[in-house]
């Protein structure tokens, strides 16, 4: 859709990007693969980062202040690629400027700020899309088809898993110190990696209402003392939790770790009364009488059909990627998936784990809503 709410037709979608750091490089690459997208401007307070991105990706207009870029009159949408506690001010500036907003994950640094983002989008009548890349993976798409077809029967339990052997940002050699500073990032492994796995399962479960959350966070593994000091490390390396959804018939547990002394965790899964599905490695399991059956699937063949035979736009797969879906929604080719609502529930779960850790007990969703405090920084 254009800034006035009408679908963008007959031309490419004109996009601006705020933030030209590490994650923005992937966004720029992804937009290059979307035929109907055109990145016309980028902005970063670090001139070198902005200039380097513009030169690498052929972006014609460069700004060193976001507000200057937002004065342009030719932007349809703006992509916010800032640190977590800058997501709210960045998204709010975009939405209030009359543009649709794409924002990096997690939705914000605090649940309270994520609520404000969604409220702002609704008040301005603009679209808000959150980068939940896992929703477009072949495994999630295949699992969704199984669930929608009734192949799992009555779904009752899910497990969200994710881990690295030793992959804490900065202290283990990857990323910058801001990733592990709570005043900037808002959280650790749950916000960095867990957001993908939790959101995938919420999507598959139909984004159910959350009733209660219990959990605990850990920072136990040793790290280089100098890097600890330089980084100001203040977030969790591991988070674990248990979620009870409204209605009392559905639950989910969570383990997410940047570092742990274990070779692997089995992938996330969903269980139903008639079958179960694991995401990675993909597998579907069910029983017929005394016969237990399980196995994988030809996801490459499925992707071919999604892209060529069953797409909503002839030859264009509107769910090929997060960016492709966003552009297709702006053009009116598909309805935007409720990524903001799913991301908000993901925030509620993550902050529920943090609050449970702080209080030493299970917490209700209402307690998270009432006690959440803004951590937003000034843009």
mmCIF file of C-alpha atoms in Angstrom:
data_model
loop_
_atom_site.group_PDB
_atom_site.id
_atom_site.type_symbol
_atom_site.label_atom_id
_atom_site.label_comp_id
_atom_site.label_asym_id
_atom_site.label_seq_id
_atom_site.Cartn_x
_atom_site.Cartn_y
_atom_site.Cartn_z
ATOM 1 C CA UNK A 1 0.000 0.000 0.000
ATOM 2 C CA UNK A 2 1.070 3.587 -0.558
ATOM 3 C CA UNK A 3 1.280 6.109 2.258
ATOM 4 C CA UNK A 4 -2.395 6.994 1.669
ATOM 5 C CA UNK A 5 -3.490 3.374 2.125
ATOM 6 C CA UNK A 6 -4.038 2.478 -1.530
ATOM 7 C CA UNK A 7 -2.169 -0.509 -2.991
ATOM 8 C CA UNK A 8 1.006 0.402 -4.858
ATOM 9 C CA UNK A 9 0.501 -0.643 -8.460
ATOM 10 C CA UNK A 10 2.311 -0.020 -11.739
ATOM 11 C CA UNK A 11 5.705 0.663 -10.163
ATOM 12 C CA UNK A 12 8.195 -0.589 -7.606
ATOM 13 C CA UNK A 13 7.725 -0.025 -3.881
ATOM 14 C CA UNK A 14 10.082 2.774 -2.748
ATOM 15 C CA UNK A 15 11.782 1.918 0.529
ATOM 16 C CA UNK A 16 14.001 3.793 2.970
ATOM 17 C CA UNK A 17 16.139 2.088 5.615
ATOM 18 C CA UNK A 18 17.056 3.515 9.031
ATOM 19 C CA UNK A 19 20.221 1.914 10.385
ATOM 20 C CA UNK A 20 23.037 0.564 8.226
ATOM 21 C CA UNK A 21 24.697 -1.827 10.652
ATOM 22 C CA UNK A 22 25.140 -5.584 10.616
ATOM 23 C CA UNK A 23 21.511 -6.696 10.235
ATOM 24 C CA UNK A 24 20.756 -4.017 7.649
ATOM 25 C CA UNK A 25 23.221 -5.659 5.264
ATOM 26 C CA UNK A 26 20.991 -8.728 5.124
ATOM 27 C CA UNK A 27 17.925 -6.566 4.552
ATOM 28 C CA UNK A 28 19.627 -4.794 1.649
ATOM 29 C CA UNK A 29 20.552 -8.152 0.105
ATOM 30 C CA UNK A 30 17.032 -9.474 0.523
ATOM 31 C CA UNK A 31 15.483 -6.429 -1.125
ATOM 32 C CA UNK A 32 17.778 -6.925 -4.110
ATOM 33 C CA UNK A 33 16.067 -10.290 -4.590
ATOM 34 C CA UNK A 34 12.563 -8.766 -4.597
ATOM 35 C CA UNK A 35 11.787 -7.564 -8.101
ATOM 36 C CA UNK A 36 9.153 -5.046 -7.035
ATOM 37 C CA UNK A 37 11.256 -3.407 -4.297
ATOM 38 C CA UNK A 38 13.572 -0.421 -4.675
ATOM 39 C CA UNK A 39 15.676 0.906 -1.786
ATOM 40 C CA UNK A 40 15.940 4.609 -2.611
ATOM 41 C CA UNK A 41 17.466 5.962 0.626
ATOM 42 C CA UNK A 42 19.310 4.915 3.770
ATOM 43 C CA UNK A 43 20.217 6.704 6.995
ATOM 44 C CA UNK A 44 22.666 6.126 9.832
ATOM 45 C CA UNK A 45 24.242 8.399 12.449
ATOM 46 C CA UNK A 46 27.555 6.751 11.505
ATOM 47 C CA UNK A 47 28.409 8.388 8.158
ATOM 48 C CA UNK A 48 30.896 5.653 7.273
ATOM 49 C CA UNK A 49 28.253 2.934 7.725
ATOM 50 C CA UNK A 50 25.702 4.833 5.655
ATOM 51 C CA UNK A 51 28.174 5.620 2.864
ATOM 52 C CA UNK A 52 29.498 2.058 2.782
ATOM 53 C CA UNK A 53 25.984 0.571 2.489
ATOM 54 C CA UNK A 54 25.020 3.035 -0.226
ATOM 55 C CA UNK A 55 28.131 2.211 -2.233
ATOM 56 C CA UNK A 56 27.743 -1.559 -1.788
ATOM 57 C CA UNK A 57 24.070 -1.737 -2.721
ATOM 58 C CA UNK A 58 23.749 1.182 -5.117
ATOM 59 C CA UNK A 59 21.468 3.289 -2.899
ATOM 60 C CA UNK A 60 21.200 6.768 -4.455
ATOM 61 C CA UNK A 61 20.331 8.879 -1.391
ATOM 62 C CA UNK A 62 22.258 8.870 1.888
ATOM 63 C CA UNK A 63 21.391 10.596 5.169
ATOM 64 C CA UNK A 64 23.093 10.860 8.541
ATOM 65 C CA UNK A 65 19.891 11.691 10.426
ATOM 66 C CA UNK A 66 16.717 9.629 10.159
ATOM 67 C CA UNK A 67 14.476 12.672 10.430
ATOM 68 C CA UNK A 68 16.071 14.151 7.321
ATOM 69 C CA UNK A 69 15.333 11.016 5.313
ATOM 70 C CA UNK A 70 11.747 11.007 6.567
ATOM 71 C CA UNK A 71 11.234 14.465 5.033
ATOM 72 C CA UNK A 72 11.337 12.890 1.583
ATOM 73 C CA UNK A 73 7.985 12.774 -0.167
ATOM 74 C CA UNK A 74 8.633 9.673 -2.278
ATOM 75 C CA UNK A 75 8.954 6.927 0.353
ATOM 76 C CA UNK A 76 6.220 4.302 0.548
ATOM 77 C CA UNK A 77 7.674 2.384 3.478
ATOM 78 C CA UNK A 78 10.634 2.482 5.840
ATOM 79 C CA UNK A 79 12.620 -0.413 7.298
ATOM 80 C CA UNK A 80 13.908 0.079 10.879
ATOM 81 C CA UNK A 81 17.219 -1.761 11.483
ATOM 82 C CA UNK A 82 18.231 -0.321 14.859
ATOM 83 C CA UNK A 83 19.115 -1.775 18.258
ATOM 84 C CA UNK A 84 16.182 -3.209 20.201
ATOM 85 C CA UNK A 85 15.603 -0.276 22.540
ATOM 86 C CA UNK A 86 15.478 2.046 19.527
ATOM 87 C CA UNK A 87 12.737 0.110 17.760
ATOM 88 C CA UNK A 88 9.903 2.063 19.384
ATOM 89 C CA UNK A 89 11.200 5.572 18.605
ATOM 90 C CA UNK A 90 12.253 4.491 15.124
ATOM 91 C CA UNK A 91 8.944 2.820 14.277
ATOM 92 C CA UNK A 92 6.916 5.627 15.804
ATOM 93 C CA UNK A 93 8.767 8.237 13.749
ATOM 94 C CA UNK A 94 8.113 6.227 10.589
ATOM 95 C CA UNK A 95 4.435 5.591 11.283
ATOM 96 C CA UNK A 96 3.729 9.173 12.349
ATOM 97 C CA UNK A 97 5.432 10.415 9.192
ATOM 98 C CA UNK A 98 2.704 8.647 7.221
ATOM 99 C CA UNK A 99 4.752 5.653 6.047
ATOM 100 C CA UNK A 100 4.257 1.945 6.542
ATOM 101 C CA UNK A 101 6.884 0.405 8.804
ATOM 102 C CA UNK A 102 8.961 -2.770 8.654
ATOM 103 C CA UNK A 103 10.913 -3.376 11.878
ATOM 104 C CA UNK A 104 13.633 -5.794 12.904
ATOM 105 C CA UNK A 105 13.027 -8.352 15.632
ATOM 106 C CA UNK A 106 12.439 -8.443 18.530
ATOM 107 C CA UNK A 107 9.526 -6.043 18.279
ATOM 108 C CA UNK A 108 11.062 -3.807 20.974
ATOM 109 C CA UNK A 109 13.237 -3.898 24.078
ATOM 110 C CA UNK A 110 10.212 -4.178 26.373
ATOM 111 C CA UNK A 111 6.650 -5.436 26.072
ATOM 112 C CA UNK A 112 5.304 -1.996 27.003
ATOM 113 C CA UNK A 113 7.124 -0.447 24.042
ATOM 114 C CA UNK A 114 5.886 -3.148 21.658
ATOM 115 C CA UNK A 115 2.308 -2.360 22.727
ATOM 116 C CA UNK A 116 2.923 1.309 21.951
ATOM 117 C CA UNK A 117 4.222 0.405 18.491
ATOM 118 C CA UNK A 118 1.104 -1.577 17.644
ATOM 119 C CA UNK A 119 -1.151 1.134 19.064
ATOM 120 C CA UNK A 120 0.649 3.735 16.946
ATOM 121 C CA UNK A 121 0.223 1.649 13.801
ATOM 122 C CA UNK A 122 -3.492 1.291 14.441
ATOM 123 C CA UNK A 123 -3.905 4.975 15.270
ATOM 124 C CA UNK A 124 -2.126 6.085 12.098
ATOM 125 C CA UNK A 125 -3.767 3.466 9.906
ATOM 126 C CA UNK A 126 -0.378 2.250 8.661
ATOM 127 C CA UNK A 127 0.936 -1.278 8.279
ATOM 128 C CA UNK A 128 3.475 -2.576 10.801
ATOM 129 C CA UNK A 129 5.465 -5.673 9.832
ATOM 130 C CA UNK A 130 8.011 -7.370 12.114
ATOM 131 C CA UNK A 131 10.933 -9.397 10.777
ATOM 132 C CA UNK A 132 10.018 -12.967 11.759
ATOM 133 C CA UNK A 133 11.953 -14.744 9.038
ATOM 134 C CA UNK A 134 11.178 -18.245 10.285
ATOM 135 C CA UNK A 135 7.519 -17.946 9.322
ATOM 136 C CA UNK A 136 8.565 -18.235 5.667
ATOM 137 C CA UNK A 137 10.816 -21.285 6.048
ATOM 138 C CA UNK A 138 9.771 -24.435 4.179
ATOM 139 C CA UNK A 139 9.575 -26.347 7.466
ATOM 140 C CA UNK A 140 7.106 -23.907 9.026
ATOM 141 C CA UNK A 141 5.058 -23.670 5.841
ATOM 142 C CA UNK A 142 4.855 -27.465 5.604
ATOM 143 C CA UNK A 143 3.921 -27.788 9.278
ATOM 144 C CA UNK A 144 1.209 -25.167 8.822
ATOM 145 C CA UNK A 145 -0.278 -27.149 5.929
ATOM 146 C CA UNK A 146 -0.383 -30.296 8.074
ATOM 147 C CA UNK A 147 -2.022 -28.487 10.984
ATOM 148 C CA UNK A 148 -4.533 -26.667 8.781
ATOM 149 C CA UNK A 149 -5.476 -29.946 7.088
ATOM 150 C CA UNK A 150 -6.268 -31.533 10.454
ATOM 151 C CA UNK A 151 -3.458 -34.073 10.173
ATOM 152 C CA UNK A 152 -2.350 -33.440 13.773
ATOM 153 C CA UNK A 153 -5.849 -33.606 15.229
ATOM 154 C CA UNK A 154 -6.280 -31.728 18.519
ATOM 155 C CA UNK A 155 -3.026 -29.793 19.072
ATOM 156 C CA UNK A 156 -2.095 -29.673 22.764
ATOM 157 C CA UNK A 157 1.652 -29.114 23.253
ATOM 158 C CA UNK A 158 4.641 -27.435 21.590
ATOM 159 C CA UNK A 159 8.331 -27.107 22.378
ATOM 160 C CA UNK A 160 10.527 -24.186 21.301
ATOM 161 C CA UNK A 161 14.216 -25.080 21.105
ATOM 162 C CA UNK A 162 17.298 -23.229 19.955
ATOM 163 C CA UNK A 163 20.952 -23.245 20.887
ATOM 164 C CA UNK A 164 24.546 -22.541 20.012
ATOM 165 C CA UNK A 165 27.442 -24.526 21.399
ATOM 166 C CA UNK A 166 29.353 -21.335 22.243
ATOM 167 C CA UNK A 167 28.040 -18.323 20.357
ATOM 168 C CA UNK A 168 27.531 -15.418 22.728
ATOM 169 C CA UNK A 169 27.807 -12.123 20.839
ATOM 170 C CA UNK A 170 31.123 -10.288 21.189
ATOM 171 C CA UNK A 171 32.566 -12.368 24.068
ATOM 172 C CA UNK A 172 32.733 -15.437 21.810
ATOM 173 C CA UNK A 173 33.913 -13.428 18.807
ATOM 174 C CA UNK A 174 30.658 -12.619 16.987
ATOM 175 C CA UNK A 175 28.916 -9.245 16.857
ATOM 176 C CA UNK A 176 29.392 -6.087 18.895
ATOM 177 C CA UNK A 177 29.145 -5.336 22.635
ATOM 178 C CA UNK A 178 25.730 -3.669 22.240
ATOM 179 C CA UNK A 179 24.198 -7.124 21.754
ATOM 180 C CA UNK A 180 24.975 -8.056 25.364
ATOM 181 C CA UNK A 181 24.176 -4.758 27.096
ATOM 182 C CA UNK A 182 20.684 -4.764 28.555
ATOM 183 C CA UNK A 183 20.248 -0.963 28.332
ATOM 184 C CA UNK A 184 20.647 -1.278 24.556
ATOM 185 C CA UNK A 185 19.416 -4.787 23.709
ATOM 186 C CA UNK A 186 16.784 -5.314 26.394
ATOM 187 C CA UNK A 187 17.600 -9.030 26.603
ATOM 188 C CA UNK A 188 19.940 -11.797 25.523
ATOM 189 C CA UNK A 189 19.386 -15.202 23.925
ATOM 190 C CA UNK A 190 15.592 -14.992 24.240
ATOM 191 C CA UNK A 191 15.466 -11.705 22.318
ATOM 192 C CA UNK A 192 18.174 -12.581 19.813
ATOM 193 C CA UNK A 193 17.341 -16.196 18.890
ATOM 194 C CA UNK A 194 14.305 -17.207 20.900
ATOM 195 C CA UNK A 195 12.111 -14.698 19.103
ATOM 196 C CA UNK A 196 12.399 -16.785 15.929
ATOM 197 C CA UNK A 197 11.557 -20.135 17.480
ATOM 198 C CA UNK A 198 8.813 -18.878 19.798
ATOM 199 C CA UNK A 199 7.144 -16.881 17.013
ATOM 200 C CA UNK A 200 7.220 -19.874 14.667
ATOM 201 C CA UNK A 201 5.272 -21.950 17.171
ATOM 202 C CA UNK A 202 2.844 -19.158 18.017
ATOM 203 C CA UNK A 203 2.141 -18.863 14.291
ATOM 204 C CA UNK A 204 1.539 -22.613 13.995
ATOM 205 C CA UNK A 205 -0.689 -22.615 17.091
ATOM 206 C CA UNK A 206 -2.818 -19.724 15.820
ATOM 207 C CA UNK A 207 -1.253 -17.123 18.164
ATOM 208 C CA UNK A 208 -3.286 -18.180 21.207
ATOM 209 C CA UNK A 209 -3.884 -15.907 24.179
ATOM 210 C CA UNK A 210 -1.314 -16.343 26.953
ATOM 211 C CA UNK A 211 -2.485 -17.043 30.487
ATOM 212 C CA UNK A 212 0.617 -17.735 32.626
ATOM 213 C CA UNK A 213 4.405 -17.908 32.249
ATOM 214 C CA UNK A 214 7.121 -19.307 34.471
ATOM 215 C CA UNK A 215 10.828 -19.370 33.745
ATOM 216 C CA UNK A 216 14.422 -18.822 34.688
ATOM 217 C CA UNK A 217 17.456 -17.242 33.053
ATOM 218 C CA UNK A 218 21.117 -18.196 33.370
ATOM 219 C CA UNK A 219 24.580 -16.689 32.946
ATOM 220 C CA UNK A 220 26.873 -19.515 34.040
ATOM 221 C CA UNK A 221 29.503 -20.283 31.414
ATOM 222 C CA UNK A 222 32.904 -18.642 31.869
ATOM 223 C CA UNK A 223 34.109 -15.961 29.474
ATOM 224 C CA UNK A 224 37.255 -14.006 28.841
ATOM 225 C CA UNK A 225 37.516 -11.482 31.734
ATOM 226 C CA UNK A 226 38.697 -8.668 29.476
ATOM 227 C CA UNK A 227 35.831 -9.132 27.034
ATOM 228 C CA UNK A 228 33.369 -9.346 29.925
ATOM 229 C CA UNK A 229 34.620 -6.003 31.200
ATOM 230 C CA UNK A 230 34.744 -4.341 27.786
ATOM 231 C CA UNK A 231 31.288 -5.574 26.817
ATOM 232 C CA UNK A 232 29.460 -4.733 30.020
ATOM 233 C CA UNK A 233 27.744 -8.116 29.640
ATOM 234 C CA UNK A 234 24.368 -7.885 31.437
ATOM 235 C CA UNK A 235 21.958 -10.267 29.663
ATOM 236 C CA UNK A 236 21.163 -13.977 29.833
ATOM 237 C CA UNK A 237 23.045 -16.605 27.865
ATOM 238 C CA UNK A 238 20.185 -19.037 28.387
ATOM 239 C CA UNK A 239 16.478 -18.760 29.098
ATOM 240 C CA UNK A 240 13.996 -21.513 29.924
ATOM 241 C CA UNK A 241 10.281 -21.264 30.410
ATOM 242 C CA UNK A 242 6.844 -22.825 30.443
ATOM 243 C CA UNK A 243 3.723 -21.176 29.013
ATOM 244 C CA UNK A 244 0.095 -21.953 29.760
ATOM 245 C CA UNK A 245 -2.345 -20.651 27.168
ATOM 246 C CA UNK A 246 -5.918 -19.542 27.797
ATOM 247 C CA UNK A 247 -8.455 -22.349 27.909
ATOM 248 C CA UNK A 248 -6.200 -24.746 29.796
ATOM 249 C CA UNK A 249 -5.775 -27.248 26.942
ATOM 250 C CA UNK A 250 -2.566 -25.958 25.321
ATOM 251 C CA UNK A 251 0.967 -25.450 26.655
ATOM 252 C CA UNK A 252 4.504 -24.797 25.427
ATOM 253 C CA UNK A 253 7.960 -25.019 26.912
ATOM 254 C CA UNK A 254 11.088 -23.149 25.859
ATOM 255 C CA UNK A 255 14.864 -23.585 25.963
ATOM 256 C CA UNK A 256 17.025 -21.001 24.223
ATOM 257 C CA UNK A 257 20.775 -20.651 24.684
ATOM 258 C CA UNK A 258 23.648 -18.707 23.163
ATOM 259 C CA UNK A 259 26.020 -21.152 24.845
ATOM 260 C CA UNK A 260 25.679 -24.522 26.534
ATOM 261 C CA UNK A 261 27.784 -27.642 27.114
ATOM 262 C CA UNK A 262 25.755 -29.857 24.784
ATOM 263 C CA UNK A 263 26.180 -30.868 21.165
ATOM 264 C CA UNK A 264 22.609 -30.304 20.037
ATOM 265 C CA UNK A 265 18.968 -29.939 20.959
ATOM 266 C CA UNK A 266 16.297 -31.603 18.890
ATOM 267 C CA UNK A 267 14.295 -29.094 16.893
ATOM 268 C CA UNK A 268 11.067 -27.389 17.879
ATOM 269 C CA UNK A 269 7.927 -29.506 17.542
ATOM 270 C CA UNK A 270 4.130 -29.514 17.815
ATOM 271 C CA UNK A 271 2.122 -32.439 19.187
ATOM 272 C CA UNK A 272 -1.509 -33.286 18.441
ATOM 273 C CA UNK A 273 -3.888 -36.117 19.252
ATOM 274 C CA UNK A 274 -3.515 -37.612 15.754
ATOM 275 C CA UNK A 275 0.068 -36.711 14.836
ATOM 276 C CA UNK A 276 3.154 -34.649 15.538
ATOM 277 C CA UNK A 277 5.520 -32.532 13.478
ATOM 278 C CA UNK A 278 9.137 -31.563 14.117
ATOM 279 C CA UNK A 279 10.515 -28.533 12.298
ATOM 280 C CA UNK A 280 14.272 -29.213 12.014
ATOM 281 C CA UNK A 281 15.010 -31.815 10.911
ATOM 282 C CA UNK A 282 11.527 -31.869 9.446
ATOM 283 C CA UNK A 283 9.467 -34.935 10.290
ATOM 284 C CA UNK A 284 5.829 -35.980 10.553
ATOM 285 C CA UNK A 285 4.723 -38.794 12.837
ATOM 286 C CA UNK A 286 1.433 -40.595 13.461
ATOM 287 C CA UNK A 287 -0.005 -44.020 14.205
ATOM 288 C CA UNK A 288 -2.453 -46.173 12.284
ATOM 289 C CA UNK A 289 -3.704 -48.872 14.611
ATOM 290 C CA UNK A 290 -0.643 -50.840 15.691
ATOM 291 C CA UNK A 291 1.529 -49.234 13.023
ATOM 292 C CA UNK A 292 3.715 -46.230 13.962
ATOM 293 C CA UNK A 293 4.737 -44.193 10.930
ATOM 294 C CA UNK A 294 7.199 -41.347 10.696
ATOM 295 C CA UNK A 295 9.431 -39.699 8.143
ATOM 296 C CA UNK A 296 10.510 -36.576 6.334
ATOM 297 C CA UNK A 297 9.080 -34.764 3.335
ATOM 298 C CA UNK A 298 10.262 -33.450 -0.017
ATOM 299 C CA UNK A 299 10.394 -29.772 0.914
ATOM 300 C CA UNK A 300 12.200 -28.883 -2.317
ATOM 301 C CA UNK A 301 9.232 -30.161 -4.324
ATOM 302 C CA UNK A 302 6.845 -28.303 -2.032
ATOM 303 C CA UNK A 303 8.768 -25.078 -2.530
ATOM 304 C CA UNK A 304 8.546 -25.519 -6.311
ATOM 305 C CA UNK A 305 4.782 -25.841 -6.093
ATOM 306 C CA UNK A 306 4.479 -22.891 -3.723
ATOM 307 C CA UNK A 307 6.492 -20.755 -6.107
ATOM 308 C CA UNK A 308 5.071 -21.909 -9.444
ATOM 309 C CA UNK A 309 1.832 -23.822 -9.157
ATOM 310 C CA UNK A 310 -0.106 -22.587 -6.109
ATOM 311 C CA UNK A 311 1.001 -19.002 -5.582
ATOM 312 C CA UNK A 312 -1.449 -16.226 -4.998
ATOM 313 C CA UNK A 313 -0.085 -14.163 -7.906
ATOM 314 C CA UNK A 314 0.502 -16.556 -10.776
ATOM 315 C CA UNK A 315 4.279 -16.888 -10.737
ATOM 316 C CA UNK A 316 5.099 -14.889 -7.594
ATOM 317 C CA UNK A 317 5.345 -16.587 -4.216
ATOM 318 C CA UNK A 318 4.147 -13.942 -1.761
ATOM 319 C CA UNK A 319 5.720 -15.843 1.143
ATOM 320 C CA UNK A 320 9.149 -16.478 -0.327
ATOM 321 C CA UNK A 321 10.726 -14.294 2.390
ATOM 322 C CA UNK A 322 9.798 -11.686 4.960
ATOM 323 C CA UNK A 323 10.740 -8.847 2.600
ATOM 324 C CA UNK A 324 8.950 -10.430 -0.381
ATOM 325 C CA UNK A 325 5.792 -10.860 1.695
ATOM 326 C CA UNK A 326 6.000 -7.250 2.923
ATOM 327 C CA UNK A 327 6.318 -5.852 -0.588
ATOM 328 C CA UNK A 328 3.505 -8.063 -1.891
ATOM 329 C CA UNK A 329 1.231 -6.857 0.929
ATOM 330 C CA UNK A 330 2.057 -3.227 0.124
ATOM 331 C CA UNK A 331 1.068 -3.928 -3.470
ATOM 332 C CA UNK A 332 -2.227 -5.464 -2.399
ATOM 333 C CA UNK A 333 -1.282 -8.915 -3.693
ATOM 334 C CA UNK A 334 -1.789 -10.620 -0.338
ATOM 335 C CA UNK A 335 -2.986 -9.920 3.183
ATOM 336 C CA UNK A 336 -0.143 -9.175 5.566
ATOM 337 C CA UNK A 337 0.441 -11.960 8.073
ATOM 338 C CA UNK A 338 -0.227 -10.739 11.657
ATOM 339 C CA UNK A 339 3.481 -10.484 12.423
ATOM 340 C CA UNK A 340 3.039 -7.525 14.786
ATOM 341 C CA UNK A 341 0.495 -9.419 16.886
ATOM 342 C CA UNK A 342 2.636 -12.584 16.890
ATOM 343 C CA UNK A 343 5.747 -10.557 17.780
ATOM 344 C CA UNK A 344 3.830 -8.867 20.610
ATOM 345 C CA UNK A 345 2.853 -12.239 22.101
ATOM 346 C CA UNK A 346 6.469 -13.363 21.713
ATOM 347 C CA UNK A 347 7.520 -10.296 23.699
ATOM 348 C CA UNK A 348 4.963 -11.115 26.390
ATOM 349 C CA UNK A 349 6.389 -14.621 26.789
ATOM 350 C CA UNK A 350 10.010 -13.453 26.897
ATOM 351 C CA UNK A 351 9.304 -10.674 29.367
ATOM 352 C CA UNK A 352 7.195 -13.114 31.360
ATOM 353 C CA UNK A 353 10.273 -15.320 31.752
ATOM 354 C CA UNK A 354 12.314 -12.307 32.883
ATOM 355 C CA UNK A 355 9.622 -11.267 35.366
ATOM 356 C CA UNK A 356 9.286 -14.831 36.672
ATOM 357 C CA UNK A 357 13.050 -14.899 37.220
ATOM 358 C CA UNK A 358 12.857 -11.596 39.100
ATOM 359 C CA UNK A 359 9.903 -12.554 41.313
ATOM 360 C CA UNK A 360 10.819 -16.221 41.745
ATOM 361 C CA UNK A 361 7.371 -17.500 40.774
ATOM 362 C CA UNK A 362 4.908 -18.036 37.956
ATOM 363 C CA UNK A 363 3.396 -14.810 36.625
ATOM 364 C CA UNK A 364 0.162 -14.055 34.811
ATOM 365 C CA UNK A 365 -0.051 -12.336 31.454
ATOM 366 C CA UNK A 366 -1.872 -9.478 33.168
ATOM 367 C CA UNK A 367 1.058 -9.024 35.561
ATOM 368 C CA UNK A 368 3.432 -8.712 32.617
ATOM 369 C CA UNK A 369 1.153 -6.111 31.044
ATOM 370 C CA UNK A 370 0.868 -4.151 34.299
ATOM 371 C CA UNK A 371 4.521 -4.292 35.376
ATOM 372 C CA UNK A 372 6.272 -3.849 32.018
ATOM 373 C CA UNK A 373 8.196 -0.572 31.826
ATOM 374 C CA UNK A 374 9.484 1.242 28.782
ATOM 375 C CA UNK A 375 13.182 0.819 28.002
ATOM 376 C CA UNK A 376 13.088 2.923 24.847
ATOM 377 C CA UNK A 377 16.020 5.185 24.092
ATOM 378 C CA UNK A 378 15.952 8.492 22.243
ATOM 379 C CA UNK A 379 16.321 8.204 18.490
#
